[in-house]
């Protein structure tokens, strides 16, 4: 189905809230002096009427008492490192994830640096993106890197995602430039499905060789004499499905060859900063997936010098059922509760696959890397279904916080995660439409969590209580704490309950906690979203705790995500 940018701008949901002053100035409306006099005279009357209405509403509204929660944090018992790579992003050649989202070309009127949008770069820099997984996803197993280098790009179709033209204007050099501009690292997925070991091995030599090989010279001639750093290497993507529909045994045979021959030659990555190789892992919890993990991990236990892996990928989206039918905006508490209940299944999934990994790798050398996760909803009406366009609401912010906390609690094994996807696709950080850009509620969660990157987990104990809605019961409160690289104690608390505020009593041992302050993210409705016209519907506000003896007391809004640092 053909899909133009104009169609797409219609498809982005816009807030019906347009301020009166904006409307009048847009229409060139200037009130006459008699109208102004009349409005001055009416003002006190109107104000009185407004106060009466407010009082009536306040009396009539049911008083939802704040639920008390005690949180005990023992800062003297540090746990695992919360790897910054848990905050990784994913950018696939899919819909407007790359084209329009990142790449506009250097001729564009949209401010850019060598074709890469300046507004997007500035926004991403602020969330300290540790790595970006590219070029897919399913796209990666049909990608041929030579199509995207040099002055003459090969124009192809993108059969996985809408069958649209893939101009290959954004290739290796553009990706590496983008990574550099946002201060991140490359997680490159090589084509195991339709490519060859030779092709992938050449790509790595092209990117990383420092000596004067033919490929190194070609890279230099294309504008980059210095070798690129490839921090992470994906050995295929979903090879059990869009990546070639392989059995675990067949994948294993193939993967070993890629692991051996696809080498990184960057001298800076020889001793330290070695490239981490991530094998394809499970996509769910059923036997098909546990068999997959068993097969790869059992082989790993017996691996020889000639092949190795450092991570096993896992993909798990919050969908409820396929095809994704839940709305990304315009939903109520039912869908809120059901989606959040479903997203908590991530914990069991990690436990299940970690247990298998533990059998074959008790030293935890192989990380579990959840390199595709997030809420996957029905495409926005009017959008190309192959472009996976959805809005991003307060519910998604809460979903993100719950998942990040799950990853952090398993930080000894889960050392990487990539939310899907960074811009304009699925649970995005950023939405763009031509020159417009808006930051989503999920973006703000990532910003609030920056202090947790490379922090050290600290245990928190609390009675979460429960939030019940119709058939769904889930923990009312979630919390996570860590000692940041800055030496401070950082605490995250999510109040899942959309009806009740929470009064949190923080008891911190191991440090002398004097005060705490930070940011909290909430909004009027569970499906509140930011739009191009109203970008500040869901943005963080400051929050602070009051000291009460040796405790700190914090008032949390219903349906909120809060991150505070504790001062000693
Ligand atoms: O993120 C969208 C798609 O979901 C990816 O291309 C694929 O790996 C997964 O099935």
PDB file of N, CA, C and O and ligand atoms in Angstrom, residues 90 92 94 137-138 161 237-238 315 317 372 376 388 420-421 426, ligand 1:
ATOM      1  N   UNK A  90      16.683   0.933  19.441  1.00  0.00           N
ATOM      2  CA  UNK A  90      16.614   0.083  18.255  1.00  0.00           C
ATOM      3  C   UNK A  90      16.076   0.930  17.107  1.00  0.00           C
ATOM      4  O   UNK A  90      15.035   1.587  17.253  1.00  0.00           O
ATOM      5  N   UNK A  92      15.304   0.495  13.126  1.00  0.00           N
ATOM      6  CA  UNK A  92      15.229  -0.380  11.958  1.00  0.00           C
ATOM      7  C   UNK A  92      14.800   0.429  10.735  1.00  0.00           C
ATOM      8  O   UNK A  92      14.141   1.467  10.859  1.00  0.00           O
ATOM      9  N   UNK A  94      12.316   0.831   8.851  1.00  0.00           N
ATOM     10  CA  UNK A  94      10.905   0.452   8.987  1.00  0.00           C
ATOM     11  C   UNK A  94      10.097   1.741   9.094  1.00  0.00           C
ATOM     12  O   UNK A  94      10.366   2.560   9.986  1.00  0.00           O
ATOM     13  N   UNK A 137      16.247  -5.998  13.546  1.00  0.00           N
ATOM     14  CA  UNK A 137      14.964  -6.374  13.013  1.00  0.00           C
ATOM     15  C   UNK A 137      15.000  -7.251  11.751  1.00  0.00           C
ATOM     16  O   UNK A 137      16.050  -7.681  11.256  1.00  0.00           O
ATOM     17  N   UNK A 138      13.790  -7.582  11.346  1.00  0.00           N
ATOM     18  CA  UNK A 138      13.645  -8.434  10.160  1.00  0.00           C
ATOM     19  C   UNK A 138      14.419  -7.867   8.976  1.00  0.00           C
ATOM     20  O   UNK A 138      14.927  -8.618   8.139  1.00  0.00           O
ATOM     21  N   UNK A 161       8.480  -4.365   5.405  1.00  0.00           N
ATOM     22  CA  UNK A 161       7.757  -3.254   6.022  1.00  0.00           C
ATOM     23  C   UNK A 161       7.107  -2.347   4.988  1.00  0.00           C
ATOM     24  O   UNK A 161       7.635  -1.299   4.631  1.00  0.00           O
ATOM     25  N   UNK A 237      18.806 -12.147  13.370  1.00  0.00           N
ATOM     26  CA  UNK A 237      17.650 -11.620  14.098  1.00  0.00           C
ATOM     27  C   UNK A 237      16.484 -12.585  13.920  1.00  0.00           C
ATOM     28  O   UNK A 237      16.136 -12.948  12.791  1.00  0.00           O
ATOM     29  N   UNK A 238      15.897 -13.007  15.011  1.00  0.00           N
ATOM     30  CA  UNK A 238      14.737 -13.901  14.962  1.00  0.00           C
ATOM     31  C   UNK A 238      14.910 -14.962  13.868  1.00  0.00           C
ATOM     32  O   UNK A 238      14.069 -15.120  12.979  1.00  0.00           O
ATOM     33  N   UNK A 315      13.452 -11.614  22.577  1.00  0.00           N
ATOM     34  CA  UNK A 315      12.471 -10.623  22.133  1.00  0.00           C
ATOM     35  C   UNK A 315      11.147 -10.880  22.845  1.00  0.00           C
ATOM     36  O   UNK A 315      10.664 -12.017  22.877  1.00  0.00           O
ATOM     37  N   UNK A 317       7.471  -8.642  23.224  1.00  0.00           N
ATOM     38  CA  UNK A 317       6.632  -7.438  23.156  1.00  0.00           C
ATOM     39  C   UNK A 317       5.416  -7.609  24.055  1.00  0.00           C
ATOM     40  O   UNK A 317       4.957  -8.736  24.295  1.00  0.00           O
ATOM     41  N   UNK A 372      14.655  -6.550  21.877  1.00  0.00           N
ATOM     42  CA  UNK A 372      13.409  -6.004  21.328  1.00  0.00           C
ATOM     43  C   UNK A 372      12.338  -6.174  22.387  1.00  0.00           C
ATOM     44  O   UNK A 372      12.029  -7.312  22.778  1.00  0.00           O
ATOM     45  N   UNK A 376       3.203  -3.043  21.858  1.00  0.00           N
ATOM     46  CA  UNK A 376       2.914  -3.103  20.414  1.00  0.00           C
ATOM     47  C   UNK A 376       1.400  -3.056  20.265  1.00  0.00           C
ATOM     48  O   UNK A 376       0.713  -3.991  20.676  1.00  0.00           O
ATOM     49  N   UNK A 388       3.936   0.400  11.415  1.00  0.00           N
ATOM     50  CA  UNK A 388       3.848   0.248  12.873  1.00  0.00           C
ATOM     51  C   UNK A 388       3.839   1.599  13.603  1.00  0.00           C
ATOM     52  O   UNK A 388       4.626   1.832  14.534  1.00  0.00           O
ATOM     53  N   UNK A 420      11.849  -1.111  21.489  1.00  0.00           N
ATOM     54  CA  UNK A 420      11.481  -1.032  20.073  1.00  0.00           C
ATOM     55  C   UNK A 420      10.325  -0.048  19.910  1.00  0.00           C
ATOM     56  O   UNK A 420       9.301  -0.252  20.527  1.00  0.00           O
ATOM     57  N   UNK A 421      10.588   0.925  19.068  1.00  0.00           N
ATOM     58  CA  UNK A 421      11.828   1.344  18.453  1.00  0.00           C
ATOM     59  C   UNK A 421      12.020   2.837  18.729  1.00  0.00           C
ATOM     60  O   UNK A 421      11.076   3.514  19.098  1.00  0.00           O
ATOM     61  N   UNK A 426       6.438   1.785  16.821  1.00  0.00           N
ATOM     62  CA  UNK A 426       6.096   1.113  18.091  1.00  0.00           C
ATOM     63  C   UNK A 426       6.300   2.060  19.283  1.00  0.00           C
ATOM     64  O   UNK A 426       5.905   3.219  19.213  1.00  0.00           O
TER      65      UNK A 426
HETATM   66  O1  LIG B   1      10.257  -4.344  15.768  1.00  0.00           O
HETATM   67  C1  LIG B   1       9.522  -4.836  14.716  1.00  0.00           C
HETATM   68  C2  LIG B   1       9.867  -6.268  14.365  1.00  0.00           C
HETATM   69  O2  LIG B   1       9.513  -7.104  15.414  1.00  0.00           O
HETATM   70  C3  LIG B   1      11.319  -6.576  14.126  1.00  0.00           C
HETATM   71  O3  LIG B   1      11.732  -6.274  12.841  1.00  0.00           O
HETATM   72  C4  LIG B   1      11.376  -8.051  14.351  1.00  0.00           C
HETATM   73  O4  LIG B   1      12.635  -8.478  14.794  1.00  0.00           O
HETATM   74  C5  LIG B   1      10.285  -8.295  15.365  1.00  0.00           C
HETATM   75  O5  LIG B   1       9.478  -9.343  15.008  1.00  0.00           O
END
